[in-house]
Short mmCIF file of C-alpha atoms in Angstrom, two decimals:
data_model
loop_
_atom_site.label_atom_id
_atom_site.label_comp_id
_atom_site.label_asym_id
_atom_site.label_seq_id
_atom_site.Cartn_x
_atom_site.Cartn_y
_atom_site.Cartn_z
CA MET A 18 -50.35 -20.13 21.67
CA MET A 19 -49.37 -21.58 18.29
CA SER A 20 -45.78 -22.66 17.75
CA GLN A 21 -44.07 -21.63 14.52
CA ILE A 22 -41.20 -23.27 12.64
CA THR A 23 -39.43 -22.69 9.33
CA LEU A 24 -38.30 -25.47 7.02
CA THR A 25 -35.55 -24.60 4.53
CA ILE A 26 -35.24 -26.29 1.15
CA LEU A 27 -31.84 -26.00 -0.57
CA GLU A 28 -31.69 -26.66 -4.31
CA THR A 29 -28.83 -27.06 -6.74
CA SER A 30 -29.61 -27.73 -10.40
CA ASP A 31 -27.67 -28.02 -13.65
CA VAL A 32 -24.33 -28.14 -11.83
CA HIS A 33 -22.90 -29.85 -14.93
CA GLY A 34 -19.79 -31.31 -13.34
CA ASN A 35 -18.54 -28.06 -11.80
CA ILE A 36 -16.73 -28.56 -8.51
CA PHE A 37 -13.81 -26.14 -8.86
CA PRO A 38 -14.42 -22.42 -9.42
CA ILE A 39 -12.68 -22.29 -12.81
CA ASN A 40 -13.23 -22.05 -16.53
CA TYR A 41 -11.43 -25.11 -17.92
CA GLY A 42 -10.80 -23.41 -21.25
CA THR A 43 -8.62 -20.73 -19.61
CA ASN A 44 -8.18 -21.94 -15.99
CA GLU A 45 -9.33 -18.49 -14.88
CA LEU A 46 -11.26 -18.27 -11.61
CA GLN A 47 -15.06 -18.14 -11.86
CA PRO A 48 -17.71 -17.52 -9.14
CA LEU A 49 -19.21 -21.01 -9.35
CA GLY A 50 -18.89 -24.67 -8.44
CA LEU A 51 -19.84 -27.10 -5.70
CA ALA A 52 -16.70 -26.36 -3.65
CA LYS A 53 -18.03 -22.84 -2.99
CA ALA A 54 -21.68 -23.93 -2.83
CA ALA A 55 -20.72 -26.53 -0.21
CA THR A 56 -19.62 -23.83 2.25
CA LEU A 57 -23.01 -22.16 1.94
CA ILE A 58 -24.97 -25.42 2.11
CA LYS A 59 -23.14 -26.70 5.20
CA LYS A 60 -23.59 -23.40 7.02
CA ILE A 61 -27.36 -23.43 6.45
CA GLN A 62 -27.61 -27.12 7.37
CA GLN A 63 -25.79 -26.47 10.65
CA GLU A 64 -27.81 -23.38 11.57
CA ASN A 65 -31.26 -24.90 10.96
CA ASP A 66 -33.04 -27.92 12.39
CA TYR A 67 -35.39 -28.32 9.44
CA VAL A 68 -33.54 -28.62 6.13
CA ILE A 69 -34.07 -30.60 2.93
CA THR A 70 -31.15 -30.57 0.46
CA LEU A 71 -31.89 -31.54 -3.13
CA ASP A 72 -30.17 -31.68 -6.49
CA ASN A 73 -32.53 -31.14 -9.40
CA GLY A 74 -30.54 -32.92 -12.13
CA ASP A 75 -27.78 -32.56 -14.72
CA VAL A 76 -25.00 -33.01 -12.17
CA ILE A 77 -22.69 -35.81 -13.40
CA GLN A 78 -21.80 -34.39 -16.85
CA GLY A 79 -20.47 -31.15 -18.23
CA THR A 80 -16.78 -30.45 -17.52
CA PRO A 81 -13.45 -31.93 -18.62
CA LEU A 82 -13.21 -33.30 -15.07
CA THR A 83 -16.32 -35.47 -15.52
CA TYR A 84 -15.31 -36.42 -19.07
CA HIS A 85 -11.80 -37.44 -17.98
CA TYR A 86 -13.25 -39.39 -15.05
CA VAL A 87 -15.53 -41.41 -17.35
CA LYS A 88 -12.78 -42.06 -19.92
CA TYR A 89 -9.78 -42.72 -17.67
CA MET A 90 -10.74 -43.10 -13.99
CA ILE A 91 -13.96 -45.07 -14.07
CA ASP A 92 -12.74 -47.58 -11.48
CA GLU A 93 -12.71 -44.75 -8.92
CA PRO A 94 -15.89 -43.42 -7.25
CA ASN A 95 -17.73 -40.70 -9.20
CA PRO A 96 -16.40 -37.35 -7.90
CA MET A 97 -19.78 -35.62 -8.23
CA ILE A 98 -21.49 -38.30 -6.15
CA GLU A 99 -18.70 -38.21 -3.56
CA VAL A 100 -19.37 -34.49 -3.05
CA LEU A 101 -23.16 -34.87 -2.83
CA ASN A 102 -22.72 -37.74 -0.36
CA TYR A 103 -20.43 -35.60 1.80
CA LEU A 104 -23.01 -32.77 1.77
CA GLN A 105 -25.70 -35.24 2.89
CA TYR A 106 -28.13 -34.53 0.07
CA ASP A 107 -31.57 -35.97 0.77
CA ALA A 108 -32.29 -36.80 -2.88
CA ALA A 109 -31.42 -36.03 -6.49
CA VAL A 110 -33.68 -35.86 -9.52
CA VAL A 111 -32.65 -37.46 -12.81
CA GLY A 112 -31.69 -34.84 -15.44
CA ASN A 113 -31.43 -35.32 -19.20
CA HIS A 114 -27.61 -35.03 -19.18
CA GLU A 115 -27.32 -37.88 -16.67
CA PHE A 116 -27.60 -40.24 -19.67
CA ASN A 117 -24.87 -38.63 -21.82
CA TYR A 118 -22.15 -41.06 -20.79
CA GLY A 119 -24.41 -44.10 -21.10
CA LEU A 120 -26.67 -45.98 -18.70
CA PRO A 121 -23.93 -48.11 -17.04
CA ILE A 122 -22.08 -44.93 -15.94
CA PHE A 123 -25.27 -43.42 -14.55
CA LYS A 124 -26.33 -46.65 -12.82
CA SER A 125 -22.93 -46.79 -11.14
CA ALA A 126 -23.43 -43.22 -9.92
CA VAL A 127 -26.87 -44.12 -8.58
CA ASN A 128 -25.49 -47.19 -6.80
CA HIS A 129 -22.80 -45.14 -5.08
CA SER A 130 -25.24 -42.43 -3.95
CA ARG A 131 -26.18 -42.41 -0.27
CA PHE A 132 -29.48 -40.82 -1.25
CA PRO A 133 -32.30 -41.83 -3.63
CA TRP A 134 -32.59 -40.66 -7.26
CA LEU A 135 -36.17 -39.61 -7.91
CA SER A 136 -38.04 -39.72 -11.19
CA ALA A 137 -41.68 -40.78 -11.19
CA ASN A 138 -42.11 -40.57 -14.97
CA LEU A 139 -39.04 -42.57 -16.10
CA LEU A 140 -40.37 -46.11 -16.13
CA ASP A 141 -38.93 -49.55 -16.75
CA LYS A 142 -40.33 -50.77 -20.07
CA ALA A 143 -40.32 -54.34 -18.75
CA ASP A 144 -42.75 -53.87 -15.87
CA GLY A 145 -43.87 -50.21 -15.84
CA SER A 146 -42.29 -49.45 -12.46
CA PRO A 147 -40.18 -46.32 -11.80
CA TYR A 148 -36.82 -47.23 -13.38
CA PHE A 149 -34.71 -45.73 -10.60
CA GLY A 150 -36.83 -47.25 -7.88
CA GLN A 151 -38.25 -44.28 -6.04
CA PRO A 152 -40.75 -41.74 -7.38
CA TYR A 153 -40.86 -39.64 -4.21
CA LEU A 154 -39.19 -39.02 -0.86
CA ILE A 155 -40.84 -38.64 2.54
CA LYS A 156 -38.82 -36.81 5.18
CA GLU A 157 -40.20 -36.63 8.71
CA PHE A 158 -38.87 -34.36 11.43
CA GLY A 159 -38.89 -34.87 15.19
CA ASN A 160 -41.89 -32.66 15.87
CA GLY A 161 -44.21 -34.56 13.53
CA LEU A 162 -43.59 -32.35 10.51
CA LYS A 163 -43.84 -34.43 7.34
CA ALA A 164 -42.55 -33.32 3.94
CA ALA A 165 -42.95 -35.06 0.58
CA VAL A 166 -40.71 -34.50 -2.47
CA LEU A 167 -41.84 -35.84 -5.85
CA GLY A 168 -39.23 -36.04 -8.62
CA VAL A 169 -39.99 -35.77 -12.35
CA THR A 170 -37.80 -35.41 -15.44
CA THR A 171 -38.47 -33.73 -18.79
CA HIS A 172 -39.86 -36.49 -21.00
CA TYR A 173 -38.31 -34.92 -24.11
CA ILE A 174 -35.03 -36.85 -23.60
CA PRO A 175 -35.61 -39.35 -26.47
CA ASN A 176 -35.50 -36.38 -28.86
CA TRP A 177 -31.85 -35.76 -27.91
CA GLU A 178 -30.22 -38.78 -26.41
CA ASN A 179 -28.36 -41.61 -28.10
CA PRO A 180 -30.96 -44.45 -28.17
CA GLU A 181 -28.39 -46.90 -26.77
CA HIS A 182 -28.09 -44.73 -23.65
CA ILE A 183 -31.79 -45.00 -22.77
CA GLN A 184 -32.59 -48.61 -23.70
CA GLY A 185 -35.26 -50.11 -21.49
CA LEU A 186 -36.66 -46.77 -20.32
CA ASP A 187 -40.13 -45.43 -20.99
CA PHE A 188 -40.54 -41.63 -20.77
CA LYS A 189 -44.02 -40.69 -19.58
CA ASP A 190 -45.57 -37.23 -19.83
CA VAL A 191 -44.42 -35.07 -16.89
CA PHE A 192 -47.72 -33.24 -16.43
CA GLU A 193 -49.88 -36.39 -16.37
CA THR A 194 -47.42 -38.22 -14.10
CA THR A 195 -47.16 -35.29 -11.69
CA LYS A 196 -50.94 -34.98 -11.49
CA GLN A 197 -51.31 -38.69 -10.73
CA TRP A 198 -48.59 -38.82 -8.07
CA VAL A 199 -49.54 -35.56 -6.31
CA LYS A 200 -53.03 -36.96 -5.83
CA TYR A 201 -51.61 -40.29 -4.60
CA ILE A 202 -49.18 -38.64 -2.15
CA ARG A 203 -51.84 -36.30 -0.75
CA GLU A 204 -54.23 -39.20 -0.19
CA HIS A 205 -51.82 -41.88 1.04
CA GLU A 206 -49.02 -39.97 2.77
CA ASN A 207 -50.94 -36.90 4.02
CA PRO A 208 -47.83 -34.66 4.15
CA ASP A 209 -47.75 -31.18 5.67
CA MET A 210 -45.88 -29.95 2.57
CA LEU A 211 -45.58 -31.32 -0.96
CA VAL A 212 -42.62 -30.30 -3.13
CA VAL A 213 -42.29 -31.21 -6.80
CA SER A 214 -38.67 -31.22 -7.99
CA TYR A 215 -38.85 -31.07 -11.77
CA HIS A 216 -35.89 -31.26 -14.12
CA GLY A 217 -37.68 -29.01 -16.56
CA GLY A 218 -38.72 -25.39 -16.75
CA PHE A 219 -41.41 -23.01 -17.94
CA GLU A 220 -43.13 -22.83 -21.29
CA ASN A 221 -44.93 -19.55 -20.58
CA ASP A 222 -44.00 -16.10 -19.32
CA LEU A 223 -44.54 -16.18 -15.54
CA LYS A 224 -46.13 -12.72 -15.45
CA THR A 225 -48.26 -12.62 -18.61
CA GLY A 226 -48.85 -16.30 -19.29
CA GLU A 227 -47.82 -15.80 -22.92
CA PRO A 228 -46.15 -18.87 -24.50
CA THR A 229 -42.37 -18.47 -24.69
CA GLU A 230 -41.58 -21.61 -26.68
CA PRO A 231 -43.29 -24.13 -28.98
CA HIS A 232 -45.59 -26.56 -27.18
CA THR A 233 -43.29 -29.56 -27.46
CA GLY A 234 -43.82 -30.68 -23.86
CA GLU A 235 -40.13 -30.17 -23.06
CA ASN A 236 -41.05 -27.67 -20.31
CA GLN A 237 -44.41 -27.80 -18.51
CA GLY A 238 -43.83 -25.85 -15.28
CA TYR A 239 -46.43 -23.16 -15.94
CA ARG A 240 -49.17 -25.66 -16.67
CA ILE A 241 -48.21 -27.69 -13.59
CA CYS A 242 -48.65 -24.61 -11.37
CA TYR A 243 -52.06 -23.74 -12.81
CA GLU A 244 -53.64 -27.12 -13.43
CA ILE A 245 -52.46 -29.42 -10.62
CA GLU A 246 -53.78 -28.87 -7.11
CA GLY A 247 -51.84 -29.76 -4.00
CA ILE A 248 -48.32 -28.52 -4.84
CA ASP A 249 -46.71 -26.11 -2.36
CA VAL A 250 -43.27 -25.67 -3.98
CA LEU A 251 -42.06 -26.36 -7.54
CA LEU A 252 -38.29 -26.64 -7.87
CA THR A 253 -37.21 -26.32 -11.50
CA GLY A 254 -34.10 -26.34 -13.70
CA HIS A 255 -33.05 -27.41 -17.20
CA GLN A 256 -33.42 -23.90 -18.67
CA HIS A 257 -30.45 -22.47 -16.71
CA ARG A 258 -32.55 -19.51 -15.57
CA GLN A 259 -32.48 -17.62 -12.26
CA LEU A 260 -36.04 -17.54 -10.95
CA THR A 261 -37.91 -17.08 -7.69
CA GLU A 262 -41.60 -16.36 -7.99
CA HIS A 263 -45.09 -17.21 -6.79
CA VAL A 264 -47.10 -18.72 -9.66
CA ASN A 265 -50.77 -19.31 -8.85
CA GLY A 266 -49.88 -19.73 -5.18
CA VAL A 267 -47.02 -22.15 -5.87
CA LEU A 268 -43.54 -21.02 -4.82
CA ILE A 269 -41.13 -21.65 -7.69
CA VAL A 270 -37.33 -21.68 -7.71
CA GLN A 271 -34.74 -22.13 -10.48
CA PRO A 272 -31.12 -21.56 -9.40
CA GLY A 273 -29.27 -20.99 -12.70
CA PHE A 274 -26.48 -23.39 -13.65
CA ASN A 275 -22.89 -24.47 -12.89
CA ALA A 276 -23.56 -23.97 -9.14
CA GLN A 277 -23.35 -20.19 -9.41
CA PHE A 278 -26.31 -19.99 -7.02
CA VAL A 279 -27.96 -22.16 -4.39
CA GLY A 280 -31.75 -21.93 -4.41
CA LYS A 281 -33.22 -21.43 -0.94
CA ALA A 282 -36.93 -21.72 -0.08
CA ASP A 283 -38.14 -20.98 3.44
CA ILE A 284 -41.51 -22.50 4.33
CA THR A 285 -43.08 -21.29 7.59
CA PHE A 286 -45.51 -23.54 9.47
CA GLU A 287 -47.84 -23.00 12.41
CA LYS A 288 -49.56 -25.68 14.49
CA ASN A 289 -53.33 -25.48 14.16
CA LYS A 290 -55.53 -28.07 15.89
CA GLY A 291 -52.64 -30.49 16.07
CA LYS A 292 -51.76 -30.13 12.37
CA TRP A 293 -48.90 -28.18 10.79
CA GLU A 294 -50.12 -25.57 8.31
CA ILE A 295 -48.11 -23.45 5.89
CA VAL A 296 -48.43 -19.76 6.72
CA GLY A 297 -45.60 -18.33 4.62
CA LYS A 298 -43.39 -19.19 1.63
CA GLU A 299 -40.38 -17.17 0.45
CA ALA A 300 -37.46 -17.95 -1.83
CA GLU A 301 -34.12 -16.43 -2.76
CA LEU A 302 -31.05 -17.32 -4.82
CA LEU A 303 -27.80 -17.26 -2.88
CA PRO A 304 -24.70 -16.43 -4.97
CA VAL A 305 -21.71 -18.63 -4.13
CA GLY A 306 -19.04 -16.30 -5.53
CA SER A 307 -17.93 -14.71 -2.26
CA GLU A 308 -17.72 -18.04 -0.38
CA GLU A 309 -14.45 -19.80 0.39
CA GLU A 310 -14.11 -23.27 -1.10
CA ASP A 311 -14.92 -26.13 1.28
CA GLU A 312 -11.61 -27.83 2.10
CA HIS A 313 -13.05 -31.33 2.25
CA VAL A 314 -14.70 -30.98 -1.17
CA LEU A 315 -11.35 -29.86 -2.62
CA LYS A 316 -9.72 -32.87 -0.97
CA ILE A 317 -12.33 -35.26 -2.43
CA ALA A 318 -11.88 -33.91 -5.95
CA ASN A 319 -8.15 -33.13 -5.95
CA LYS A 320 -6.85 -36.39 -7.49
CA TYR A 321 -9.43 -36.17 -10.29
CA GLU A 322 -8.61 -32.54 -10.95
CA THR A 323 -4.82 -33.04 -10.99
CA LYS A 324 -5.06 -35.77 -13.63
CA THR A 325 -7.61 -33.80 -15.64
CA GLN A 326 -5.33 -30.76 -15.76
CA GLU A 327 -2.35 -32.86 -16.89
CA TRP A 328 -4.47 -34.40 -19.65
CA LEU A 329 -5.82 -31.02 -20.78
CA ASP A 330 -2.35 -29.54 -21.29
CA GLN A 331 -1.01 -32.25 -23.56
CA PRO A 332 -0.25 -30.82 -27.06
CA ILE A 333 -1.91 -32.97 -29.71
CA GLY A 334 -1.45 -31.03 -32.97
CA PHE A 335 -0.87 -27.77 -34.81
CA ILE A 336 -2.83 -25.21 -36.84
CA GLU A 337 -1.31 -23.62 -39.91
CA GLY A 338 -2.97 -20.21 -40.28
CA ASP A 339 -5.59 -18.59 -38.01
CA MET A 340 -8.41 -20.64 -36.47
CA THR A 341 -9.13 -18.30 -33.55
CA ILE A 342 -12.44 -16.51 -32.96
CA THR A 343 -12.60 -12.87 -31.90
CA ASP A 344 -16.24 -12.15 -32.83
CA PRO A 345 -18.75 -15.03 -32.45
CA LEU A 346 -21.44 -13.28 -34.52
CA ALA A 347 -18.96 -12.70 -37.35
CA ALA A 348 -18.05 -16.40 -37.18
CA ARG A 349 -21.70 -17.22 -37.87
CA ILE A 350 -22.31 -14.60 -40.57
CA ALA A 351 -19.35 -15.70 -42.70
CA GLU A 352 -17.69 -19.09 -42.88
CA HIS A 353 -15.07 -19.61 -40.18
CA PRO A 354 -12.14 -22.08 -40.33
CA LEU A 355 -13.11 -23.66 -36.97
CA VAL A 356 -16.64 -24.47 -38.12
CA GLU A 357 -15.37 -25.74 -41.46
CA PHE A 358 -12.82 -27.92 -39.63
CA ILE A 359 -15.47 -29.49 -37.38
CA ASN A 360 -17.68 -30.21 -40.39
CA LYS A 361 -14.74 -31.78 -42.23
CA VAL A 362 -13.93 -34.03 -39.24
CA GLN A 363 -17.57 -35.13 -39.13
CA MET A 364 -17.56 -35.92 -42.86
CA ASP A 365 -14.25 -37.75 -42.56
CA ALA A 366 -15.38 -39.79 -39.53
CA LEU A 367 -18.47 -41.25 -41.23
CA GLY A 368 -17.50 -40.92 -44.90
CA VAL A 369 -20.40 -38.61 -45.74
CA LYS A 370 -20.44 -35.73 -48.26
CA ILE A 371 -22.74 -33.30 -46.38
CA SER A 372 -22.42 -32.13 -42.75
CA ASN A 373 -23.77 -29.52 -40.37
CA THR A 374 -22.58 -28.18 -37.03
CA ALA A 375 -22.99 -25.17 -34.79
CA LEU A 376 -20.71 -22.82 -32.90
CA PHE A 377 -22.21 -23.79 -29.56
CA ASN A 378 -21.75 -20.65 -27.50
CA ASN A 379 -20.18 -17.19 -27.48
CA SER A 380 -17.26 -18.19 -25.27
CA ALA A 381 -15.63 -20.37 -27.94
CA THR A 382 -12.25 -18.83 -28.80
CA GLY A 383 -11.23 -21.15 -31.62
CA LEU A 384 -7.98 -23.13 -31.83
CA PRO A 385 -4.48 -21.63 -31.38
CA ASN A 386 -1.45 -22.68 -33.40
CA THR A 387 -0.43 -25.34 -30.87
CA VAL A 388 -3.54 -27.32 -29.95
CA THR A 389 -4.10 -29.09 -26.62
CA MET A 390 -7.05 -31.10 -25.32
CA ARG A 391 -7.97 -27.99 -23.30
CA ASP A 392 -8.47 -26.09 -26.54
CA ILE A 393 -10.69 -28.82 -27.96
CA VAL A 394 -12.94 -29.23 -24.91
CA SER A 395 -13.30 -25.47 -24.47
CA ASN A 396 -14.60 -25.14 -28.05
CA TYR A 397 -16.58 -28.40 -28.33
CA VAL A 398 -18.41 -28.43 -25.02
CA TYR A 399 -20.93 -31.27 -25.42
CA PRO A 400 -20.33 -35.05 -25.32
CA ASN A 401 -22.01 -35.54 -28.70
CA THR A 402 -21.63 -38.52 -30.96
CA LEU A 403 -22.25 -38.50 -34.72
CA THR A 404 -25.24 -39.75 -36.67
CA ALA A 405 -25.71 -39.78 -40.44
CA ILE A 406 -29.33 -39.72 -41.59
CA GLU A 407 -31.09 -39.79 -44.93
CA ILE A 408 -33.22 -36.70 -45.52
CA SER A 409 -35.11 -35.22 -48.45
CA GLY A 410 -34.21 -31.98 -50.18
CA LYS A 411 -37.37 -30.56 -48.58
CA ASP A 412 -36.09 -31.56 -45.12
CA MET A 413 -32.77 -29.89 -45.91
CA LYS A 414 -34.45 -26.67 -47.02
CA GLU A 415 -36.67 -26.59 -43.90
CA ALA A 416 -33.65 -27.16 -41.63
CA LEU A 417 -31.71 -24.37 -43.33
CA GLU A 418 -34.70 -22.03 -42.96
CA ARG A 419 -34.85 -22.87 -39.24
CA SER A 420 -31.16 -21.93 -38.96
CA ALA A 421 -31.63 -18.81 -41.09
CA SER A 422 -34.20 -17.50 -38.57
CA TYR A 423 -31.21 -16.95 -36.23
CA PHE A 424 -30.60 -13.55 -37.83
CA GLN A 425 -32.45 -10.23 -37.74
CA LEU A 426 -31.70 -6.76 -39.00
CA ASP A 427 -31.71 -3.88 -36.51
CA GLU A 428 -33.01 -0.37 -37.24
CA GLN A 429 -29.69 0.57 -38.82
CA GLY A 430 -29.82 -2.45 -41.11
CA GLU A 431 -27.06 -4.27 -39.20
CA VAL A 432 -27.22 -8.00 -38.53
CA LYS A 433 -28.16 -9.08 -35.01
CA VAL A 434 -29.30 -12.28 -33.29
CA ASN A 435 -33.02 -13.05 -33.22
CA PRO A 436 -34.07 -12.84 -29.53
CA ALA A 437 -35.74 -16.27 -29.91
CA PHE A 438 -32.19 -17.70 -29.93
CA SER A 439 -30.95 -15.72 -26.93
CA GLU A 440 -33.89 -15.29 -24.52
CA PRO A 441 -34.77 -16.56 -21.98
CA LYS A 442 -31.88 -19.00 -22.55
CA PRO A 443 -29.03 -18.59 -25.08
CA GLN A 444 -29.48 -21.16 -27.85
CA HIS A 445 -26.67 -20.30 -30.26
CA TYR A 446 -26.16 -24.06 -30.61
CA ASN A 447 -29.37 -24.19 -32.64
CA TYR A 448 -27.90 -22.25 -35.58
CA ASP A 449 -26.23 -24.72 -37.92
CA MET A 450 -23.69 -24.09 -40.67
CA TRP A 451 -23.41 -26.64 -43.48
CA GLU A 452 -20.59 -28.09 -45.53
CA GLY A 453 -20.89 -30.06 -48.78
CA ILE A 454 -23.75 -27.97 -50.18
CA GLN A 455 -23.93 -24.40 -51.50
CA TYR A 456 -26.50 -21.91 -50.22
CA THR A 457 -27.20 -18.24 -49.52
CA ILE A 458 -29.11 -16.82 -46.53
CA ASN A 459 -30.90 -13.59 -47.52
CA ILE A 460 -31.90 -11.87 -44.27
CA ARG A 461 -34.06 -9.30 -46.05
CA ASN A 462 -36.52 -12.06 -46.89
CA ASP A 463 -39.18 -13.19 -44.44
CA ILE A 464 -38.35 -16.01 -42.05
CA GLY A 465 -39.11 -19.25 -43.86
CA SER A 466 -38.13 -17.83 -47.26
CA ARG A 467 -34.49 -16.91 -46.73
CA ILE A 468 -32.60 -19.78 -48.37
CA GLU A 469 -31.55 -19.10 -51.95
CA HIS A 470 -29.35 -20.89 -54.52
CA LEU A 471 -29.41 -24.24 -52.68
CA GLU A 472 -27.18 -26.66 -54.59
CA PHE A 473 -25.37 -29.97 -54.17
CA GLU A 474 -22.44 -30.84 -56.46
CA GLY A 475 -23.33 -27.99 -58.81
CA LYS A 476 -27.01 -28.93 -59.24
CA PRO A 477 -30.13 -27.51 -57.52
CA VAL A 478 -31.18 -29.61 -54.52
CA GLY A 479 -34.26 -31.64 -55.51
CA MET A 480 -37.04 -31.39 -52.94
CA GLU A 481 -37.97 -35.08 -53.37
CA GLU A 482 -34.40 -36.36 -53.72
CA LYS A 483 -32.60 -38.09 -50.83
CA TYR A 484 -29.35 -36.84 -49.28
CA GLU A 485 -27.10 -38.32 -46.60
CA VAL A 486 -26.11 -35.80 -43.92
CA VAL A 487 -23.90 -36.21 -40.84
CA MET A 488 -24.68 -34.23 -37.67
CA ASN A 489 -24.49 -34.64 -33.91
CA ASN A 490 -26.87 -37.03 -32.16
CA TYR A 491 -28.81 -34.18 -30.49
CA ARG A 492 -29.68 -32.64 -33.84
CA ALA A 493 -30.33 -35.98 -35.56
CA GLY A 494 -33.01 -36.68 -32.94
CA GLY A 495 -34.80 -33.43 -33.80
CA GLY A 496 -33.35 -31.48 -30.86
CA GLY A 497 -33.38 -27.68 -31.12
CA GLU A 498 -36.70 -27.59 -33.02
CA TYR A 499 -35.51 -29.56 -36.02
CA PRO A 500 -38.46 -32.00 -36.37
CA MET A 501 -37.57 -32.60 -40.03
CA PHE A 502 -34.65 -34.77 -38.82
CA LYS A 503 -36.56 -36.84 -36.29
CA ASP A 504 -37.15 -40.50 -37.17
CA ARG A 505 -35.30 -40.24 -40.50
CA PRO A 506 -33.42 -43.42 -41.54
CA VAL A 507 -30.00 -43.68 -39.87
CA THR A 508 -27.36 -44.68 -42.40
CA LYS A 509 -24.25 -44.57 -40.19
CA SER A 510 -23.30 -43.63 -36.63
CA SER A 511 -20.30 -43.40 -34.33
CA GLN A 512 -20.18 -43.97 -30.59
CA ILE A 513 -16.93 -42.02 -30.19
CA ASP A 514 -17.38 -38.56 -28.63
CA MET A 515 -16.73 -35.64 -30.97
CA THR A 516 -13.95 -34.33 -28.72
CA GLU A 517 -12.15 -37.65 -29.19
CA LEU A 518 -12.77 -37.58 -32.95
CA LEU A 519 -11.31 -34.06 -33.14
CA ALA A 520 -8.31 -35.11 -31.05
CA ASN A 521 -7.83 -38.26 -33.13
CA TYR A 522 -7.86 -36.19 -36.33
CA PHE A 523 -4.96 -34.11 -34.99
CA LEU A 524 -3.07 -37.18 -33.82
CA LYS A 525 -3.40 -38.64 -37.33
CA HIS A 526 -2.71 -35.50 -39.42
CA LYS A 527 -0.53 -33.55 -36.91
CA THR A 528 -1.04 -30.23 -38.74
CA VAL A 529 -4.37 -28.81 -39.94
CA LYS A 530 -4.70 -25.84 -42.28
CA ALA A 531 -7.12 -23.08 -41.29
CA ALA A 532 -9.20 -22.59 -44.42
CA VAL A 533 -12.70 -21.94 -45.77
CA ASN A 534 -14.21 -22.77 -49.15
CA HIS A 535 -17.02 -20.18 -49.16
CA ASN A 536 -19.79 -22.69 -49.85
CA TRP A 537 -22.36 -20.48 -48.10
CA LYS A 538 -22.90 -16.81 -47.33
CA VAL A 539 -25.23 -14.44 -45.53
CA VAL A 540 -26.49 -11.40 -47.46
CA LYS A 541 -28.72 -8.51 -46.47
#
């Protein structure tokens, strides 16, 4: 009679610094975070003999807690790593946001981890070896069961990241690297199960196969499932989606973001002629919301959290007038004082006459009359720095047309958001609003022909003329499908995070007036 066993894979991904179940902008409770996920993870680890626990990337950055740690408590151990160590993670995969605070911060996190960081396609430029040492993990269990986990990271990172944060790294194509290493592992390790943990997602609809995004190579999960043999499970992330599916016989999992869910894959094996064979694969996403917080995780993170909360509540300045947001779409259709303020800070910081920025998400509430650090970090949610680049008038027009595609008209002729900016992942951060130029967006025109009356200092923008524009480092690298910015000459840059620049502006000026100058408009 054949014996049967089940191996459970637990996956977290895109945790983004969330330990406590709160929204830092409001301190309201939220059904998320590693403190709740820990209770679920420990329970499953204790109830099963065969468990692999993995983080799929983007774990050390994303909340005021991680930001405050990096800025003010760096001599202490990294709180995110302390929690993963306590939960006895088997491995973590390098995510793109791991580099946001700079390579020394990430290297310190890696050094303090009691588990390997996997990424087969991030190589050391000096010798071509995997930069973080280990491309894959082998875990063997007492009954001879052998599992392999290969880690890979979206190679699109140089399009977003500050070049200083990724010096010495070579980003190889995920698909080609995965193909090479899957073959190597199958031949040299002969595992009973091969898992690919990919900090990346899917470029095609999982049911129809239709492309869902431009073929930039940022996400290659669909192609991996169909064109690489030998993969049993593909763990994914990066897109912040909630997915469990079988794609061409490969079990795929993507557990959302902010530790709202733990991904769970159960792989059933039977012994056949002395060899373990997979006879079943199922996956589910386990919501953490109803779980109690793990007391030890709270204890680990408490000193970091206490100091973060004190820092967040410090008043740093005042608003004269109204800079709050009640309707995010309205704040994108007509100029809003918050957006104008951010653009003005960017222009002031680098001494540039033209700027662009986005309202990153729909949870931004704007700034109240008395401004604290909490207000700033809840509105400006990314650790961006500033870059000024030299672009042509043609580049400017193309970038504005890309932004103008954010809008559509519904059947009643009302303005709505183009689904391309909201599905499968909200991308409101890819609609930019500009200061220092004049322009009109006419939504009745076809996409690509919507920008009218484009002027700088009272004169039409010349398509061949050069203009200096300040923007965040993500956009300056071409991120968000803005290829017209990529590789343009950098004229100035700042290594100070935008949240600090905004705070510093208040500390210098004390009071800021909420105002707009109506340099652009949307018409229909």
